């Protein structure tokens, strides 16, 4: 027989149609009845949750949404580091930073006697107009050694310390979602990720055959939320749909060619990020918004790089005396310190946020600029390997 005790009745919030046994509603209940009531409430919640899930499934079927399981993340290898390189916007220097990081990896391999051989890879999944791969090639080739070797027409890379891989190309210098429609060359997210995984697997196989280390940079297109390529095969709920096929000269057959953002496209890979911030006036907001977009999708940002903005030449404008890149860099450090204190999470280490000097004006080559900043790129290279090794201790990897 239970000992009776006067306790405050439990009055959980239940759906109006919920019917409770009469004895559970008595104001003077025993401890056992209290526990039964709590158990009954949990069962009700599970029933409501199950009903809600089933209802969502039914809604998806009614609306024609196709459900697919998320692809697995890209496997981590102890000897093969890979980073995604995002930018706050187009024309902030993503390819310049990519080239500098790969050049630093090449230089580090030559200086380290413990590394017998290393392989370096530059991957550009989506290219619209021009060739960022050619830019990286031109700044990682010297007279004594051909460091960079691009894939030939047969798709088989030649021998060399560094290799370039451009996966999908459009001639139109525009956003991939628009270029793919204008040129009637659709590429779906699944095709991009499949090609990228195939390329990465081959990189690992080639390096493993010679027991080499490898460093790979995957450079995205445009900004963090810039569109990916369009395709009628993009059918998930996070894909954007064109409202009209006749605008901007697009064929009428392309309204159903959907697209996702760059950040959404690569999120399933779960790769760490090198981020290039916007150094110009107004760049703080763009940089912070881009980082928040990455964090909200589960990305881990290992380093942020600014390249100092070119100064203005106006005699009556004092902006020419302000170093906006350095100012934006310091603003980001302050924001990260505040956000880390508020959330209790160490988002980006202070020494991982750097500002490189202003580029020389066109058409002066960048060779001397790269040489004068070798130390900065080498420090970033070492830092990224440190972050990579630290991540391997926390996550499963492939030996």
PDB file of N, CA, C and O in Angstrom, residues 357-393:
ATOM      1  N   UNK A 357      49.428  41.994 -47.453  1.00  0.00           N
ATOM      2  CA  UNK A 357      49.593  43.338 -48.029  1.00  0.00           C
ATOM      3  C   UNK A 357      48.823  43.510 -49.333  1.00  0.00           C
ATOM      4  O   UNK A 357      48.418  42.546 -49.982  1.00  0.00           O
ATOM      5  N   UNK A 358      48.654  44.750 -49.699  1.00  0.00           N
ATOM      6  CA  UNK A 358      47.965  45.106 -50.937  1.00  0.00           C
ATOM      7  C   UNK A 358      48.697  44.535 -52.148  1.00  0.00           C
ATOM      8  O   UNK A 358      49.930  44.459 -52.170  1.00  0.00           O
ATOM      9  N   UNK A 359      47.930  44.139 -53.151  1.00  0.00           N
ATOM     10  CA  UNK A 359      48.515  43.629 -54.391  1.00  0.00           C
ATOM     11  C   UNK A 359      49.075  44.783 -55.216  1.00  0.00           C
ATOM     12  O   UNK A 359      48.577  45.915 -55.146  1.00  0.00           O
ATOM     13  N   UNK A 360      50.089  44.522 -56.029  1.00  0.00           N
ATOM     14  CA  UNK A 360      50.594  45.582 -56.926  1.00  0.00           C
ATOM     15  C   UNK A 360      49.549  45.886 -57.994  1.00  0.00           C
ATOM     16  O   UNK A 360      48.745  45.018 -58.357  1.00  0.00           O
ATOM     17  N   UNK A 361      49.537  47.099 -58.507  1.00  0.00           N
ATOM     18  CA  UNK A 361      48.548  47.442 -59.539  1.00  0.00           C
ATOM     19  C   UNK A 361      48.801  46.664 -60.826  1.00  0.00           C
ATOM     20  O   UNK A 361      49.937  46.299 -61.148  1.00  0.00           O
ATOM     21  N   UNK A 362      47.734  46.421 -61.532  1.00  0.00           N
ATOM     22  CA  UNK A 362      47.843  45.776 -62.841  1.00  0.00           C
ATOM     23  C   UNK A 362      48.619  46.705 -63.778  1.00  0.00           C
ATOM     24  O   UNK A 362      48.480  47.922 -63.682  1.00  0.00           O
ATOM     25  N   UNK A 363      49.428  46.162 -64.709  1.00  0.00           N
ATOM     26  CA  UNK A 363      49.642  44.747 -65.021  1.00  0.00           C
ATOM     27  C   UNK A 363      50.921  44.189 -64.377  1.00  0.00           C
ATOM     28  O   UNK A 363      51.519  43.254 -64.922  1.00  0.00           O
ATOM     29  N   UNK A 364      51.360  44.743 -63.272  1.00  0.00           N
ATOM     30  CA  UNK A 364      52.585  44.255 -62.626  1.00  0.00           C
ATOM     31  C   UNK A 364      52.377  42.810 -62.176  1.00  0.00           C
ATOM     32  O   UNK A 364      51.373  42.500 -61.520  1.00  0.00           O
ATOM     33  N   UNK A 365      53.279  41.893 -62.523  1.00  0.00           N
ATOM     34  CA  UNK A 365      53.150  40.493 -62.106  1.00  0.00           C
ATOM     35  C   UNK A 365      53.173  40.351 -60.579  1.00  0.00           C
ATOM     36  O   UNK A 365      53.659  41.225 -59.854  1.00  0.00           O
ATOM     37  N   UNK A 366      52.655  39.223 -60.101  1.00  0.00           N
ATOM     38  CA  UNK A 366      52.562  38.990 -58.662  1.00  0.00           C
ATOM     39  C   UNK A 366      53.748  38.213 -58.094  1.00  0.00           C
ATOM     40  O   UNK A 366      53.753  37.894 -56.899  1.00  0.00           O
ATOM     41  N   UNK A 367      54.741  37.914 -58.936  1.00  0.00           N
ATOM     42  CA  UNK A 367      55.859  37.076 -58.476  1.00  0.00           C
ATOM     43  C   UNK A 367      56.533  37.652 -57.232  1.00  0.00           C
ATOM     44  O   UNK A 367      56.769  36.942 -56.249  1.00  0.00           O
ATOM     45  N   UNK A 368      56.870  38.943 -57.281  1.00  0.00           N
ATOM     46  CA  UNK A 368      57.537  39.557 -56.133  1.00  0.00           C
ATOM     47  C   UNK A 368      56.614  39.617 -54.923  1.00  0.00           C
ATOM     48  O   UNK A 368      57.066  39.483 -53.784  1.00  0.00           O
ATOM     49  N   UNK A 369      55.338  39.816 -55.148  1.00  0.00           N
ATOM     50  CA  UNK A 369      54.376  39.851 -54.038  1.00  0.00           C
ATOM     51  C   UNK A 369      54.339  38.498 -53.335  1.00  0.00           C
ATOM     52  O   UNK A 369      54.342  38.434 -52.106  1.00  0.00           O
ATOM     53  N   UNK A 370      54.311  37.429 -54.131  1.00  0.00           N
ATOM     54  CA  UNK A 370      54.316  36.086 -53.539  1.00  0.00           C
ATOM     55  C   UNK A 370      55.610  35.834 -52.768  1.00  0.00           C
ATOM     56  O   UNK A 370      55.602  35.280 -51.657  1.00  0.00           O
ATOM     57  N   UNK A 371      56.720  36.239 -53.349  1.00  0.00           N
ATOM     58  CA  UNK A 371      58.012  36.012 -52.677  1.00  0.00           C
ATOM     59  C   UNK A 371      58.088  36.758 -51.343  1.00  0.00           C
ATOM     60  O   UNK A 371      58.581  36.226 -50.352  1.00  0.00           O
ATOM     61  N   UNK A 372      57.573  37.987 -51.325  1.00  0.00           N
ATOM     62  CA  UNK A 372      57.633  38.772 -50.095  1.00  0.00           C
ATOM     63  C   UNK A 372      56.677  38.264 -49.032  1.00  0.00           C
ATOM     64  O   UNK A 372      56.813  38.605 -47.853  1.00  0.00           O
ATOM     65  N   UNK A 373      55.721  37.441 -49.423  1.00  0.00           N
ATOM     66  CA  UNK A 373      54.743  36.914 -48.462  1.00  0.00           C
ATOM     67  C   UNK A 373      54.872  35.405 -48.260  1.00  0.00           C
ATOM     68  O   UNK A 373      53.942  34.754 -47.749  1.00  0.00           O
ATOM     69  N   UNK A 374      56.036  34.855 -48.625  1.00  0.00           N
ATOM     70  CA  UNK A 374      56.256  33.421 -48.419  1.00  0.00           C
ATOM     71  C   UNK A 374      56.091  33.029 -46.958  1.00  0.00           C
ATOM     72  O   UNK A 374      55.496  31.996 -46.637  1.00  0.00           O
ATOM     73  N   UNK A 375      56.637  33.875 -46.069  1.00  0.00           N
ATOM     74  CA  UNK A 375      56.553  33.560 -44.645  1.00  0.00           C
ATOM     75  C   UNK A 375      55.121  33.466 -44.153  1.00  0.00           C
ATOM     76  O   UNK A 375      54.771  32.569 -43.372  1.00  0.00           O
ATOM     77  N   UNK A 376      54.256  34.373 -44.620  1.00  0.00           N
ATOM     78  CA  UNK A 376      52.850  34.362 -44.209  1.00  0.00           C
ATOM     79  C   UNK A 376      52.133  33.112 -44.714  1.00  0.00           C
ATOM     80  O   UNK A 376      51.363  32.477 -43.980  1.00  0.00           O
ATOM     81  N   UNK A 377      52.383  32.753 -45.972  1.00  0.00           N
ATOM     82  CA  UNK A 377      51.738  31.566 -46.522  1.00  0.00           C
ATOM     83  C   UNK A 377      52.274  30.290 -45.872  1.00  0.00           C
ATOM     84  O   UNK A 377      51.516  29.335 -45.646  1.00  0.00           O
ATOM     85  N   UNK A 378      53.564  30.258 -45.559  1.00  0.00           N
ATOM     86  CA  UNK A 378      54.120  29.090 -44.870  1.00  0.00           C
ATOM     87  C   UNK A 378      53.514  28.940 -43.479  1.00  0.00           C
ATOM     88  O   UNK A 378      53.223  27.824 -43.032  1.00  0.00           O
ATOM     89  N   UNK A 379      53.320  30.071 -42.788  1.00  0.00           N
ATOM     90  CA  UNK A 379      52.695  30.018 -41.468  1.00  0.00           C
ATOM     91  C   UNK A 379      51.264  29.494 -41.563  1.00  0.00           C
ATOM     92  O   UNK A 379      50.825  28.685 -40.730  1.00  0.00           O
ATOM     93  N   UNK A 380      50.539  29.932 -42.598  1.00  0.00           N
ATOM     94  CA  UNK A 380      49.179  29.428 -42.810  1.00  0.00           C
ATOM     95  C   UNK A 380      49.187  27.941 -43.136  1.00  0.00           C
ATOM     96  O   UNK A 380      48.344  27.175 -42.649  1.00  0.00           O
ATOM     97  N   UNK A 381      50.149  27.531 -43.959  1.00  0.00           N
ATOM     98  CA  UNK A 381      50.271  26.119 -44.312  1.00  0.00           C
ATOM     99  C   UNK A 381      50.493  25.267 -43.067  1.00  0.00           C
ATOM    100  O   UNK A 381      49.819  24.238 -42.869  1.00  0.00           O
ATOM    101  N   UNK A 382      51.401  25.677 -42.214  1.00  0.00           N
ATOM    102  CA  UNK A 382      51.670  24.927 -40.985  1.00  0.00           C
ATOM    103  C   UNK A 382      50.449  24.912 -40.074  1.00  0.00           C
ATOM    104  O   UNK A 382      50.134  23.889 -39.445  1.00  0.00           O
ATOM    105  N   UNK A 383      49.768  26.055 -39.984  1.00  0.00           N
ATOM    106  CA  UNK A 383      48.585  26.143 -39.132  1.00  0.00           C
ATOM    107  C   UNK A 383      47.481  25.201 -39.621  1.00  0.00           C
ATOM    108  O   UNK A 383      46.824  24.531 -38.814  1.00  0.00           O
ATOM    109  N   UNK A 384      47.279  25.133 -40.939  1.00  0.00           N
ATOM    110  CA  UNK A 384      46.235  24.272 -41.493  1.00  0.00           C
ATOM    111  C   UNK A 384      46.542  22.796 -41.259  1.00  0.00           C
ATOM    112  O   UNK A 384      45.636  21.998 -40.983  1.00  0.00           O
ATOM    113  N   UNK A 385      47.814  22.422 -41.361  1.00  0.00           N
ATOM    114  CA  UNK A 385      48.180  21.035 -41.057  1.00  0.00           C
ATOM    115  C   UNK A 385      47.967  20.732 -39.580  1.00  0.00           C
ATOM    116  O   UNK A 385      47.531  19.643 -39.200  1.00  0.00           O
ATOM    117  N   UNK A 386      48.255  21.713 -38.725  1.00  0.00           N
ATOM    118  CA  UNK A 386      48.032  21.540 -37.290  1.00  0.00           C
ATOM    119  C   UNK A 386      46.551  21.324 -37.001  1.00  0.00           C
ATOM    120  O   UNK A 386      46.178  20.443 -36.220  1.00  0.00           O
ATOM    121  N   UNK A 387      45.704  22.141 -37.625  1.00  0.00           N
ATOM    122  CA  UNK A 387      44.258  21.978 -37.453  1.00  0.00           C
ATOM    123  C   UNK A 387      43.788  20.627 -37.990  1.00  0.00           C
ATOM    124  O   UNK A 387      42.923  19.973 -37.406  1.00  0.00           O
ATOM    125  N   UNK A 388      44.355  20.225 -39.107  1.00  0.00           N
ATOM    126  CA  UNK A 388      43.978  18.944 -39.723  1.00  0.00           C
ATOM    127  C   UNK A 388      44.328  17.779 -38.795  1.00  0.00           C
ATOM    128  O   UNK A 388      43.499  16.891 -38.563  1.00  0.00           O
ATOM    129  N   UNK A 389      45.537  17.781 -38.268  1.00  0.00           N
ATOM    130  CA  UNK A 389      45.950  16.697 -37.372  1.00  0.00           C
ATOM    131  C   UNK A 389      45.125  16.692 -36.094  1.00  0.00           C
ATOM    132  O   UNK A 389      44.796  15.621 -35.558  1.00  0.00           O
ATOM    133  N   UNK A 390      44.785  17.872 -35.602  1.00  0.00           N
ATOM    134  CA  UNK A 390      43.936  17.958 -34.413  1.00  0.00           C
ATOM    135  C   UNK A 390      42.550  17.397 -34.690  1.00  0.00           C
ATOM    136  O   UNK A 390      41.960  16.718 -33.849  1.00  0.00           O
ATOM    137  N   UNK A 391      42.045  17.643 -35.892  1.00  0.00           N
ATOM    138  CA  UNK A 391      40.723  17.129 -36.260  1.00  0.00           C
ATOM    139  C   UNK A 391      40.747  15.603 -36.354  1.00  0.00           C
ATOM    140  O   UNK A 391      39.761  14.938 -35.996  1.00  0.00           O
ATOM    141  N   UNK A 392      41.847  15.045 -36.822  1.00  0.00           N
ATOM    142  CA  UNK A 392      41.956  13.588 -36.938  1.00  0.00           C
ATOM    143  C   UNK A 392      41.892  12.906 -35.582  1.00  0.00           C
ATOM    144  O   UNK A 392      41.437  11.757 -35.475  1.00  0.00           O
ATOM    145  N   UNK A 393      42.347  13.589 -34.544  1.00  0.00           N
ATOM    146  CA  UNK A 393      42.294  13.013 -33.203  1.00  0.00           C
ATOM    147  C   UNK A 393      40.872  12.941 -32.670  1.00  0.00           C
ATOM    148  O   UNK A 393      40.575  12.130 -31.794  1.00  0.00           O
TER     149      UNK A 393
END
